[in-house]
XYZ file of C-alpha atoms in Angstrom:
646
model
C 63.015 99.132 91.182
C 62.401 99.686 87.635
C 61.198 103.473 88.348
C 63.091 105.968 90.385
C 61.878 108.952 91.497
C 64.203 112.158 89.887
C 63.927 115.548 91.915
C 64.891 119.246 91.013
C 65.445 121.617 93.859
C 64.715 125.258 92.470
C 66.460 128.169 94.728
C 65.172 131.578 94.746
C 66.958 133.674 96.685
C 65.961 137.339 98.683
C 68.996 139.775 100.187
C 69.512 140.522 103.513
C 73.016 141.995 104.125
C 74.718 140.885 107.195
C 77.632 141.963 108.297
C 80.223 140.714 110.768
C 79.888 142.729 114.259
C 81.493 140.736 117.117
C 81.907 142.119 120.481
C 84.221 139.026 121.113
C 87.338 140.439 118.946
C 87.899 143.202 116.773
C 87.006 142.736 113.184
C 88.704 145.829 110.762
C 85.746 146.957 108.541
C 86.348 147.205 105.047
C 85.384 151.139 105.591
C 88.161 151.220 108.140
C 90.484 149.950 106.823
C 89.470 151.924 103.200
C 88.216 149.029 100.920
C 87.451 150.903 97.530
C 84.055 149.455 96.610
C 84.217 150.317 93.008
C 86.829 147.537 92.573
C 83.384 145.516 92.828
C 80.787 147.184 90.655
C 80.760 145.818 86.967
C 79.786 149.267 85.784
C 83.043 151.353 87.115
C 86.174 152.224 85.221
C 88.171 149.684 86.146
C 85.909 146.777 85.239
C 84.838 148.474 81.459
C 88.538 148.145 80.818
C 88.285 144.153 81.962
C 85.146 143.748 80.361
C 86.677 145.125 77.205
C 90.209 143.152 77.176
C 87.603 140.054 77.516
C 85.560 141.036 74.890
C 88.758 141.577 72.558
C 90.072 137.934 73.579
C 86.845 136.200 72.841
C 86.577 137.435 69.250
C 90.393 136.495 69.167
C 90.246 133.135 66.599
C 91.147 129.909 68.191
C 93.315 127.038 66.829
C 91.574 123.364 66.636
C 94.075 122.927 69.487
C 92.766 125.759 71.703
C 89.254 125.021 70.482
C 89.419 121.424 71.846
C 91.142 122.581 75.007
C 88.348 124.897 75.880
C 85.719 122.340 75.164
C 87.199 119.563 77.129
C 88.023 122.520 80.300
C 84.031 123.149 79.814
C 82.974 119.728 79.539
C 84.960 119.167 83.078
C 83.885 121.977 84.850
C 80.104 121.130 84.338
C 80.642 117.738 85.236
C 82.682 118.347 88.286
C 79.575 121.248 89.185
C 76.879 118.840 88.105
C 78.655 116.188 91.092
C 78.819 118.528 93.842
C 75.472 119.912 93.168
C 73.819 116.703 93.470
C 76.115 114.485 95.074
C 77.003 117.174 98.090
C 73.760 119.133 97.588
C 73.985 120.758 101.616
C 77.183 121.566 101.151
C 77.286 123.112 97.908
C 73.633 124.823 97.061
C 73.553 128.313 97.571
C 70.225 130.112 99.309
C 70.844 133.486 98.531
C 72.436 135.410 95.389
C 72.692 139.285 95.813
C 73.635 140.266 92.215
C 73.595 144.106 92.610
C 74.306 146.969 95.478
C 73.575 150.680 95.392
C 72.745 150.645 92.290
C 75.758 148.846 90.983
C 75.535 145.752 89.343
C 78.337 143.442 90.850
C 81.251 142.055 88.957
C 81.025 138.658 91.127
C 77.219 138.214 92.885
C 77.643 137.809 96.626
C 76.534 133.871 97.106
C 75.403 132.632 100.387
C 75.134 128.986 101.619
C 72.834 127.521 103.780
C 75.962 126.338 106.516
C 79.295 127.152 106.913
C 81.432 123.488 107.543
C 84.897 124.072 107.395
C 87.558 126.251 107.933
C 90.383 126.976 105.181
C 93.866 128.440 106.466
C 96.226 130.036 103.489
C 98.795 132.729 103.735
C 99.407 135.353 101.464
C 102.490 134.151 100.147
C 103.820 137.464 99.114
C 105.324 139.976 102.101
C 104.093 143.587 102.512
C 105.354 146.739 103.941
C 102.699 146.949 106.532
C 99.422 145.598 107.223
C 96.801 148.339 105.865
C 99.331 148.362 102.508
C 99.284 144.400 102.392
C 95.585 144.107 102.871
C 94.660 146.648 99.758
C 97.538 145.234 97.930
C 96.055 141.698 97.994
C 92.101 143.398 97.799
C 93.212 145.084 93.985
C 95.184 142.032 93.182
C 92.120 139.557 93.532
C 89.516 142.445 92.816
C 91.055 144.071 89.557
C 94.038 142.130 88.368
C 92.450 138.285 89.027
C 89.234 139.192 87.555
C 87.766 137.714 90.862
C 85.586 140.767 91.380
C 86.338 141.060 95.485
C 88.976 139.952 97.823
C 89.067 136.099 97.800
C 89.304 135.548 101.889
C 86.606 136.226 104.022
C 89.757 137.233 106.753
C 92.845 138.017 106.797
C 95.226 138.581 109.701
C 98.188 141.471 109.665
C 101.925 141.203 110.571
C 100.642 142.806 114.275
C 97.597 140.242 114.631
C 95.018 143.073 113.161
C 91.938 140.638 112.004
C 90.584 142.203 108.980
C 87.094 141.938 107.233
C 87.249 140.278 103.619
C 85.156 139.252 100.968
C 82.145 141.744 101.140
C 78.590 140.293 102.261
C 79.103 138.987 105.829
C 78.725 135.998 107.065
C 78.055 132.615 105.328
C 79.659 134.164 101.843
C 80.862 131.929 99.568
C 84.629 133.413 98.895
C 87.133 132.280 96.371
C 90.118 130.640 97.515
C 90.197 126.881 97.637
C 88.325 125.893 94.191
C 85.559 123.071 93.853
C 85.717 124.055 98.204
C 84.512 127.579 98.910
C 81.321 127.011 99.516
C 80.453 126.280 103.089
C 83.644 127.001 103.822
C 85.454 129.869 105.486
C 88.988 131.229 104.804
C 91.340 133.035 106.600
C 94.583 134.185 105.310
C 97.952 135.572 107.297
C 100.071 138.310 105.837
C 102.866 136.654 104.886
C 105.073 134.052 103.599
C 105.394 131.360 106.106
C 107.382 128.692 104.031
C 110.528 128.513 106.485
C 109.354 130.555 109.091
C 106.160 130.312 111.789
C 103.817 132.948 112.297
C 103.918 135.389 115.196
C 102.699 135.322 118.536
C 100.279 137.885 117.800
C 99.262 136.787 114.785
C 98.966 132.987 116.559
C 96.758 134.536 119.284
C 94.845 136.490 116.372
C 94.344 133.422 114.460
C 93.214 131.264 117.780
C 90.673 134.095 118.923
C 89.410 133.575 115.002
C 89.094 130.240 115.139
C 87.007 130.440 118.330
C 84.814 133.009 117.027
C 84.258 131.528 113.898
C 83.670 127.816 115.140
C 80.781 128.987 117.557
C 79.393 131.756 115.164
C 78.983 128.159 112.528
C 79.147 125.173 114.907
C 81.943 123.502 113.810
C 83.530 121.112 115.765
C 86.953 120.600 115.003
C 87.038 116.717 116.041
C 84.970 116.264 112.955
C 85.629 115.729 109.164
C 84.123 117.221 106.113
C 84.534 116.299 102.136
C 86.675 118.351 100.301
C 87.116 117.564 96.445
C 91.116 118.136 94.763
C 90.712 118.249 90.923
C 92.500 115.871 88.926
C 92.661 114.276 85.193
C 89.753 113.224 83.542
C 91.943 110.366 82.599
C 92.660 109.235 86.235
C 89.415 110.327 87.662
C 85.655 110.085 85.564
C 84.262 112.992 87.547
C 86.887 115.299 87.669
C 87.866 115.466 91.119
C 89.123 113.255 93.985
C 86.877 113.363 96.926
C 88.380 112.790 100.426
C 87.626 113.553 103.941
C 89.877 115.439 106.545
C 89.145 117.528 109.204
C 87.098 121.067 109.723
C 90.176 123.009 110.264
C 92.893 122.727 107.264
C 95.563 124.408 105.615
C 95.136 125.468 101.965
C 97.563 122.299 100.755
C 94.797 119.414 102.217
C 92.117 120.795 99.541
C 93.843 121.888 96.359
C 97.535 121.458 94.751
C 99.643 123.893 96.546
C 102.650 124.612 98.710
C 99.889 127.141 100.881
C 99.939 128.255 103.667
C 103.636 127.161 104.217
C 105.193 124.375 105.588
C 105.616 126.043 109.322
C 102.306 127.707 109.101
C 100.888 124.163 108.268
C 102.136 122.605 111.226
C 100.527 125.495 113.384
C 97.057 125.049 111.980
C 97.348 121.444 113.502
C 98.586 122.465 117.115
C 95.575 125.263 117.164
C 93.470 122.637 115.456
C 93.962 120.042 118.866
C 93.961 122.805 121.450
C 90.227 123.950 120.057
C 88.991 120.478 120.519
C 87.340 120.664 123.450
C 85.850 123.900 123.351
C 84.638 122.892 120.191
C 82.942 119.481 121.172
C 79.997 118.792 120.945
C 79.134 122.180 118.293
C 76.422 121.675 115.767
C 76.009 123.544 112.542
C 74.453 126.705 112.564
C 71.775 127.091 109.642
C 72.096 130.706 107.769
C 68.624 132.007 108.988
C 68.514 134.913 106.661
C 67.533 132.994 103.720
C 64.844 131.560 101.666
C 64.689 128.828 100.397
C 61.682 127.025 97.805
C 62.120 123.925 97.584
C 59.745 122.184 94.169
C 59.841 118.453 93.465
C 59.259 116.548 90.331
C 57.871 112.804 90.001
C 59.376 110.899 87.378
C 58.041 106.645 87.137
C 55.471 105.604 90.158
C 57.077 104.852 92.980
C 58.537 107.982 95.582
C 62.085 107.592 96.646
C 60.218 107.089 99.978
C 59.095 104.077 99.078
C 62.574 103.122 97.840
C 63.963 103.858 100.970
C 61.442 101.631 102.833
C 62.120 98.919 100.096
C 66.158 99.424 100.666
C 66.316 99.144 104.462
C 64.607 96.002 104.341
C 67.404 94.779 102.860
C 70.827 92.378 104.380
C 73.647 94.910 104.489
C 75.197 92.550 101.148
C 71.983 92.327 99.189
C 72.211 96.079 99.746
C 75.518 96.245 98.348
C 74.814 93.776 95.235
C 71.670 96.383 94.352
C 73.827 99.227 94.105
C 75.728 97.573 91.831
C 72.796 96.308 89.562
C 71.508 99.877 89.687
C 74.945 101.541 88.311
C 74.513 98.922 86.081
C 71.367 99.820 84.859
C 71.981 103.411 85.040
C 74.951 103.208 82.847
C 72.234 101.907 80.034
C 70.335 105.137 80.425
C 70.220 108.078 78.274
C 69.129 111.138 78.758
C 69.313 114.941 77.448
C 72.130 116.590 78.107
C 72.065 119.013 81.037
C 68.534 118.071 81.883
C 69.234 114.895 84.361
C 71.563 114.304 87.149
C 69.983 110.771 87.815
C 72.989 108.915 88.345
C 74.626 110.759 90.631
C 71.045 111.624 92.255
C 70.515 107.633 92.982
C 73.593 106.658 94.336
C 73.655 109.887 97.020
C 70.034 108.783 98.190
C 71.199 104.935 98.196
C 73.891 105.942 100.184
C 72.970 108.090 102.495
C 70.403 105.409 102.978
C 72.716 102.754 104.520
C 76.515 104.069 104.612
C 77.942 101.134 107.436
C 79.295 103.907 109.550
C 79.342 102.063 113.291
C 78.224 98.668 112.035
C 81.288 97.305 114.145
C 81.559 94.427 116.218
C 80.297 94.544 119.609
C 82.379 94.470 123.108
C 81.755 91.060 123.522
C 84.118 90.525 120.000
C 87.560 90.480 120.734
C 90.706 89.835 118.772
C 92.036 87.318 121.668
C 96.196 87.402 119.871
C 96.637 91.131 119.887
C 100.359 92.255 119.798
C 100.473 94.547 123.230
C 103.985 95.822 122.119
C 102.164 97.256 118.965
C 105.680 96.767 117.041
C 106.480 95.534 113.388
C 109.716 93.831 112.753
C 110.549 94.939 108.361
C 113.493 93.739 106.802
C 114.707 95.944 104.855
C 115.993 94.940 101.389
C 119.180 96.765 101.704
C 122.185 96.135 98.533
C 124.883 96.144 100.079
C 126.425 92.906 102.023
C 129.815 93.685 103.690
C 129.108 97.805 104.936
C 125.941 99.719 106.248
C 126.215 103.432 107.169
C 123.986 104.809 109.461
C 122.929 108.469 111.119
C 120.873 109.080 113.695
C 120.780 112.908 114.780
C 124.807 113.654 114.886
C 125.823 110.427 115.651
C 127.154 108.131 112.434
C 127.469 104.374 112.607
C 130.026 102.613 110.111
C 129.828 99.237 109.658
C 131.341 96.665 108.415
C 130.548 92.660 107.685
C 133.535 90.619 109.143
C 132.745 86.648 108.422
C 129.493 86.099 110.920
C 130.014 89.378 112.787
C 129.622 92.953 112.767
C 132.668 95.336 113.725
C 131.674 98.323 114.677
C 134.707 100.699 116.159
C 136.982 97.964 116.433
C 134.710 95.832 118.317
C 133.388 92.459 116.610
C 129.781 92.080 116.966
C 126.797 89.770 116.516
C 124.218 91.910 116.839
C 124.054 95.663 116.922
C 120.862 97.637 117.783
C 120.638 101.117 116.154
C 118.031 103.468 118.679
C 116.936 106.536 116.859
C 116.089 109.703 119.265
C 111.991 109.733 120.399
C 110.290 111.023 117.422
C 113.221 110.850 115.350
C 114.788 108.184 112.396
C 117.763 107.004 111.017
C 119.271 107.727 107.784
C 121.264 104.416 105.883
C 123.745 107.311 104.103
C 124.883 103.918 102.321
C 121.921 103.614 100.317
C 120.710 105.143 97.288
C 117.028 104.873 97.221
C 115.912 107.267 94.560
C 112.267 107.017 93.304
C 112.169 106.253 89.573
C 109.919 108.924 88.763
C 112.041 111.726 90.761
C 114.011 112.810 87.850
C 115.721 115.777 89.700
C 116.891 113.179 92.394
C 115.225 115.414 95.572
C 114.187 112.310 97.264
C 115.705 109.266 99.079
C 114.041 106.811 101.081
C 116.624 105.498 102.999
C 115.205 107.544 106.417
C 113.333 105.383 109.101
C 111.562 105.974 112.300
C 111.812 103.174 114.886
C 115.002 101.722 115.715
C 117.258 99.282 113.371
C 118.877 96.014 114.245
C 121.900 94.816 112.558
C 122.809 90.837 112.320
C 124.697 88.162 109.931
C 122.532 85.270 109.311
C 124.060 83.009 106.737
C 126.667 84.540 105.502
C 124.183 87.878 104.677
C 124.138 91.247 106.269
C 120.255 91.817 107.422
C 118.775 94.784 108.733
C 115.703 94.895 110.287
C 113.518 97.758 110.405
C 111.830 97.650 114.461
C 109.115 100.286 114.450
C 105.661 100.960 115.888
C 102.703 99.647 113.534
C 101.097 102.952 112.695
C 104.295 104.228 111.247
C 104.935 101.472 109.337
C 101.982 101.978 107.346
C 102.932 105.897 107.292
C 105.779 104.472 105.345
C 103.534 102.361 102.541
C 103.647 102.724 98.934
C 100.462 101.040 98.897
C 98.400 103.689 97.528
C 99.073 107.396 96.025
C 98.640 110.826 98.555
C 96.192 112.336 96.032
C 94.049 108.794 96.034
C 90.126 109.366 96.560
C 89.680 109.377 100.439
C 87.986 105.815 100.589
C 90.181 103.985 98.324
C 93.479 105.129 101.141
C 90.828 104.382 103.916
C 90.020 100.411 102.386
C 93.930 99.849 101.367
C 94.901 101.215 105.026
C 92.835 99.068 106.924
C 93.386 96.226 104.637
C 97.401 96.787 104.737
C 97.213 97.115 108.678
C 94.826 94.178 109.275
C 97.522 92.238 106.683
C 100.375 92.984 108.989
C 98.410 92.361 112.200
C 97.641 88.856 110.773
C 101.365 87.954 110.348
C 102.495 90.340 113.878
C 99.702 87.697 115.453
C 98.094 85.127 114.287
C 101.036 83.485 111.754
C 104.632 83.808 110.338
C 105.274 84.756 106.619
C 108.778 84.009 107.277
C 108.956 81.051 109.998
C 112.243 81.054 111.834
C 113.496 84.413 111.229
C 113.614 87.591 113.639
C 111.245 89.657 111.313
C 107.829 89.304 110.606
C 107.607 91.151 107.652
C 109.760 92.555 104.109
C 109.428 95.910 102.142
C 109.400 93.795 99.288
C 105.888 94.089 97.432
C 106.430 90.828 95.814
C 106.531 88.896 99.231
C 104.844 91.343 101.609
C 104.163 94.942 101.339
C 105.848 97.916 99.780
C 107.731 99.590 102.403
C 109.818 102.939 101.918
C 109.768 104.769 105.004
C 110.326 108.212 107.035
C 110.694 109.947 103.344
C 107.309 108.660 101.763
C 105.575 109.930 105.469
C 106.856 113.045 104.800
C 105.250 113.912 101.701
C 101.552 111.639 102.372
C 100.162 114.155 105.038
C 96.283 112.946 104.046
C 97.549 109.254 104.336
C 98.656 110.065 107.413
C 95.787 111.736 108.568
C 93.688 108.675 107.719
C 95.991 106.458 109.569
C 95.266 108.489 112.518
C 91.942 108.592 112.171
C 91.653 104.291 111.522
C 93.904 103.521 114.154
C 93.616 100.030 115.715
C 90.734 99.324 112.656
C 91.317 95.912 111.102
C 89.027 93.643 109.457
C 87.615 90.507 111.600
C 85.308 87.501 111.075
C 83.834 86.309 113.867
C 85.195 88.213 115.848
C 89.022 87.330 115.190
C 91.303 89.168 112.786
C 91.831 87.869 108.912
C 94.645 87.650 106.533
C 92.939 90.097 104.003
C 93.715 88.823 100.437
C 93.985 91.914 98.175
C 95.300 92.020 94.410
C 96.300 94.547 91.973
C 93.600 94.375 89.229
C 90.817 91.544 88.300
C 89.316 90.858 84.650
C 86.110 91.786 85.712
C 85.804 89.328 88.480
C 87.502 88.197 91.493
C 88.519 83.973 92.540
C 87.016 81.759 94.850
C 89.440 80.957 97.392
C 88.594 77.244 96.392
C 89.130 77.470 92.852
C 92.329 79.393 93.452
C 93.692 76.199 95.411
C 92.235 74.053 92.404
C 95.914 75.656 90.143
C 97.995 76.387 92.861
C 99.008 73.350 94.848
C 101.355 73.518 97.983
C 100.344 77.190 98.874
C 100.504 77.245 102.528
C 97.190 78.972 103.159
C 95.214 76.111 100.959
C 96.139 73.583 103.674
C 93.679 75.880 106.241
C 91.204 76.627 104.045
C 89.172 76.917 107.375
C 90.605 80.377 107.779
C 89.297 81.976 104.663
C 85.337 81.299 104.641
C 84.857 85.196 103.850
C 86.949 84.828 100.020
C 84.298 84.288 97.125
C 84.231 85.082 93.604
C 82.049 88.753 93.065
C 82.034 90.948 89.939
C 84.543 93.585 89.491
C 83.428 96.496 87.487
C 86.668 98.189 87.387
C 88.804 95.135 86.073
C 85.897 94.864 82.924
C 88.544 94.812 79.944
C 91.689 94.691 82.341
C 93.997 91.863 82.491
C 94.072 90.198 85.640
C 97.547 91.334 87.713
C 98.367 89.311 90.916
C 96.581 85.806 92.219
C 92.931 87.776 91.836
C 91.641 86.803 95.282
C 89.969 88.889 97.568
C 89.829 93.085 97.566
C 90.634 94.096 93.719
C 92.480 97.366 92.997
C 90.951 98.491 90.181
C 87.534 97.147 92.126
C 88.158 99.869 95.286
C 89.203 102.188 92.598
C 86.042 101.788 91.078
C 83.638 101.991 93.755
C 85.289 104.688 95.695
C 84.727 106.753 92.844
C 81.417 106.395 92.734
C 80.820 107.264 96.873
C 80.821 104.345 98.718
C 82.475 103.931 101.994
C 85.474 101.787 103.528
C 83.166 99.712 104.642
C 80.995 99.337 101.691
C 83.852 98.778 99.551
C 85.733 95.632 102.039
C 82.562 94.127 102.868
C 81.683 93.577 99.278
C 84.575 91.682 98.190
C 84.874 89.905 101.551
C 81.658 88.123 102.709
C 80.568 88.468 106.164
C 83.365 90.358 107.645
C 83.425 93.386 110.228
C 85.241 96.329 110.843
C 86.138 96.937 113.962
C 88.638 98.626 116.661
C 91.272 96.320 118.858
């Protein structure tokens, strides 16, 4: 293992135009619908005046300020380029580059990749007179006053449902609308600013004829996911960007920072997205056949990454685990010239794609034998107030007030009163102020849940109990951040649902009461509600993609210990019981065979935050950053466990 193999691929790249010519739907031509080609040619009018303003900023001096600014914007666009080349290298290598046409050199080359993997909805945001106005409007705009050389969809769709041909070069062209994602993607764009308002019925059935024709021109299947990549702060991220998954048909929002393509048109792409399912199943992608590619490999050390391969599979799923680690370790020791190597990043895709634990689940015969069939979570809610609650569900408002042991609720004393929201629906508590601390401009207020509430006095305290089904409970977690890598929310998910399943099933957190569970971090989980759901769409998505997955051993569910951050390595369930005597769990230490003490390479130079046993934060921070799985990630800090669905 002391020698790895490190490989270049070289792409040279021939031309041969292809245009978009379906007899399925009408496609508008850029000739018909008058796309002024000079807009693209680097020697025209239009771009010596660019070229010139460019020229005249660049000899502009800089401040040390400015200076550092565009060195550290340089230093992070190379880096973030140098980890989709080589991490993502199908779905971000190019096999063609046509750099001139006619005669013309072009202001942006036409790049081609070898599949097309996704599609990317937007809308234009700003509204148009008419269609043929709005689509050469929006072709200057990108073209001339952008700098981006071309339009930056490959489609867009008119106020009358008129589909109209985009960024010049035909199909499997890289456009520019959805950075660190256009390539292998494809983008389609309606006229339009569809914020507050849906699209129209022609320019639905325009968009689902698109879809159709685009998803069998590519083979993409729209049950399946692809990796998209949001950019974030070097300080919060080492590579530059967040890497997630989510599925082959998206608005503009699920891969960048944006409002795009509008909150209605948003909820549209998700209703075509299901209805396409099944004509989509089953679709493979479609390899761009008009390309070349030359493919030339370098040796570096002795042994051929085949032979690493061989060596790797031969390994126990943990041993194979523990030698990724030992290899980032040694590859963190490594120097090398700058701009020359891409070995780390080049070792741990080959390593991975080598033995990700995708369907390593338990078999039929495994069961979960105390699974909840009601599928509901009973929350108490840590609500202020103790002698009035006001709730609203829909029109309907519910004032409340403590009276000794009972509730009186229109005149009527109570002991128990059971709030129902409407199907699909929540309740508001108007009587509670629940403002996040960072929302300055007080827009939010997590006092909204689904489910129903329930009402009771219980020594001389008002409770109220949260009654909803499990999946959106953990809609409703402040467990981990909306813009989180993809496999950090997929490990604190499963974790947080397999944590609630344990104390739904298997024991009682709080023994005598009516609820199973508190939004309280300190005692349970951190629990806000309808109001953190609406602004997590990705966590939700991965919710709905996990559900029923919870962590077992043997076959029966686990309590899954998981802390905030280690000091560079996790406890021993044993030694944790050696300092804290009359914890509850270390009188069954039977039930936690799977907890022993593992390195943490994110909590290296932290301080140790919470009881440090089990799944580390900073620990699934770490690794998901550097590609590994769910699975990879819970089955490292908890020995001999399994994923699997009840």
């Amino acid at each position: 293992m002391s020698k790895v193999l490190l490989f270049f691929i070289l792409l040279f790249f021939n031309f041969l135009p292809v245009f978009s010519n379906s007899n399925e739907i009408k496609i508008i031509k850029r000739s018909e619908w008058g796309a002024n080609e000079s807009f693209r040619y680097r020697d025209s009018t239009y771009w010596v005046d660019i070229l010139n303003s460019w020229k005249n900023f660049s000899q502009k001096p800089l401040t040390k300020k400015e200076r550092e600014n565009r060195q550290r914007r340089k230093k992070k666009v190379n880096l973030i380029n140098s980890y989709l080349i080589n991490v993502f290298p199908e779905n971000n290598s190019l096999v063609q580059l046509i750099k001139n046409e006619k005669g013309h050199p072009l202001a942006w080359n036409i790049e081609k990749t070898k599949y097309v993997r996704a599609i990317v909805v937007h809308h234009t945001y700003s509204e148009y007179d008419n269609s043929k106005e709005g689509i050469k409007a929006i072709y200057k705009y990108h073209a001339l006053n952008r700098a981006w050389g071309d339009i930056g969809y490959n489609y867009v769709i008119g106020y009358n449902g008129e589909i109209y041909e985009g960024r010049a070069g035909g199909d499997y062209t890289v456009g520019a609308h959805a950075i660190w994602n256009n390539r292998s993607t494809v983008s389609i764009s309606v006229m339009g600013n569809y914020q507050k308002k849906p699209i129209t019925d022609s320019q639905y059935k325009s968009l689902d004829k698109l879809i159709k024709y685009l998803t069998k021109k590519y083979g993409i299947d729209l049950s399946k996911t692809y990796d998209y990549h949001r950019e974030c702060h070097l300080d919060k991220c080492k590579i530059g960007v967040n890497t997630y998954k989510d599925f082959t048909l998206i608005g503009h929002r699920d891969a960048g920072i944006t409002s795009c393509p509008g909150d209605e048109l948003e909820k549209q792409i998700e209703l075509l997205r299901k209805s396409n399912i099944s004509y989509t199943k089953g679709f493979k992608p479609i390899a761009n056949k008009n390309s070349e590619i030359i493919n030339k490999t370098i040796k570096a050390g002795k042994k051929t990454i085949d032979k690493l391969r061989v060596l790797i599979d031969k390994l126990p799923e943990r041993k194979k685990l523990l030698l990724l680690v030992k290899i980032e370790e040694k590859l963190d020791n490594l120097t090398f010239d700058d701009g020359k190597y891409y070995l780390y990043y080049k070792i741990k895709e080959i390593i991975l794609s080598d033995f990700k634990l995708k369907n390593h689940f338990a078999s039929k015969k495994d069961s979960v034998k105390s699974f909840d069939k009601t599928n509901r979570i009973r929350v108490k809610l840590s609500y202020p107030h103790n002698d009035h609650i006001d709730v609203l569900v829909g029109d309907k408002e519910y004032k409340i007030k403590k009276e000794g042991d009972y509730l009186l609720l229109n005149g009527e004393k109570k002991k128990i009163v059971y709030i129902k929201s409407k199907k699909g629906g929540f309740s508001e508590i108007k009587s509670w102020t629940r403002i996040p601390a960072w929302d300055q401009e007080k827009k939010y207020n997590d006092n909204k849940f689904r489910g129903n509430l329930v009402l009771y006095v219980k020594n001389g305290k008002l409770n109220v109990v949260n009654v909803l089904y499990l999946r959106d409970y953990l809609k409703g977690l402040g467990e981990v951040s909306n813009y989180e890598n993809a496999s950090k929310i997929e490990t604190i998910i499963i974790s947080a649902r397999t944590y609630a399943r344990w104390y739904m099933t298997k024991a009682r957190k709080f023994p005598k009461e009516f609820y199973q569970a508190s939004d309280d971090p300190d005692i349970f989980q951190k629990y806000l509600g309808y109001g953190l759901e609406l602004r997590s769409p990705r966590i939700n998505k991965i919710i709905d993609e996990t559900t029923d997955r919870v962590i077992s051993y043997n076959g029966e569910i686990i309590k899954p210990w998981y802390f905030s951050s280690s000091n560079g390595y996790t406890i021993s369930f044993n030694k944790f019981c050696e300092y804290s005597l009359g914890i509850p769990d270390c009188l069954t230490p039977n039930n936690f065979p799977f907890l022993f003490s593992v390195k943490d390479p994110g909590g290296i130079g932290k301080q140790r935050l919470g009881h440090g046993v089990g799944i580390s934060g900073t620990g699934v921070k770490y690794f998901a950053e550097r590609g590994w799985t769910y699975e990879m990630i819970i089955k490292y800090f908890l020995k001999g466990v399994e994923i699997i669905d009840i």
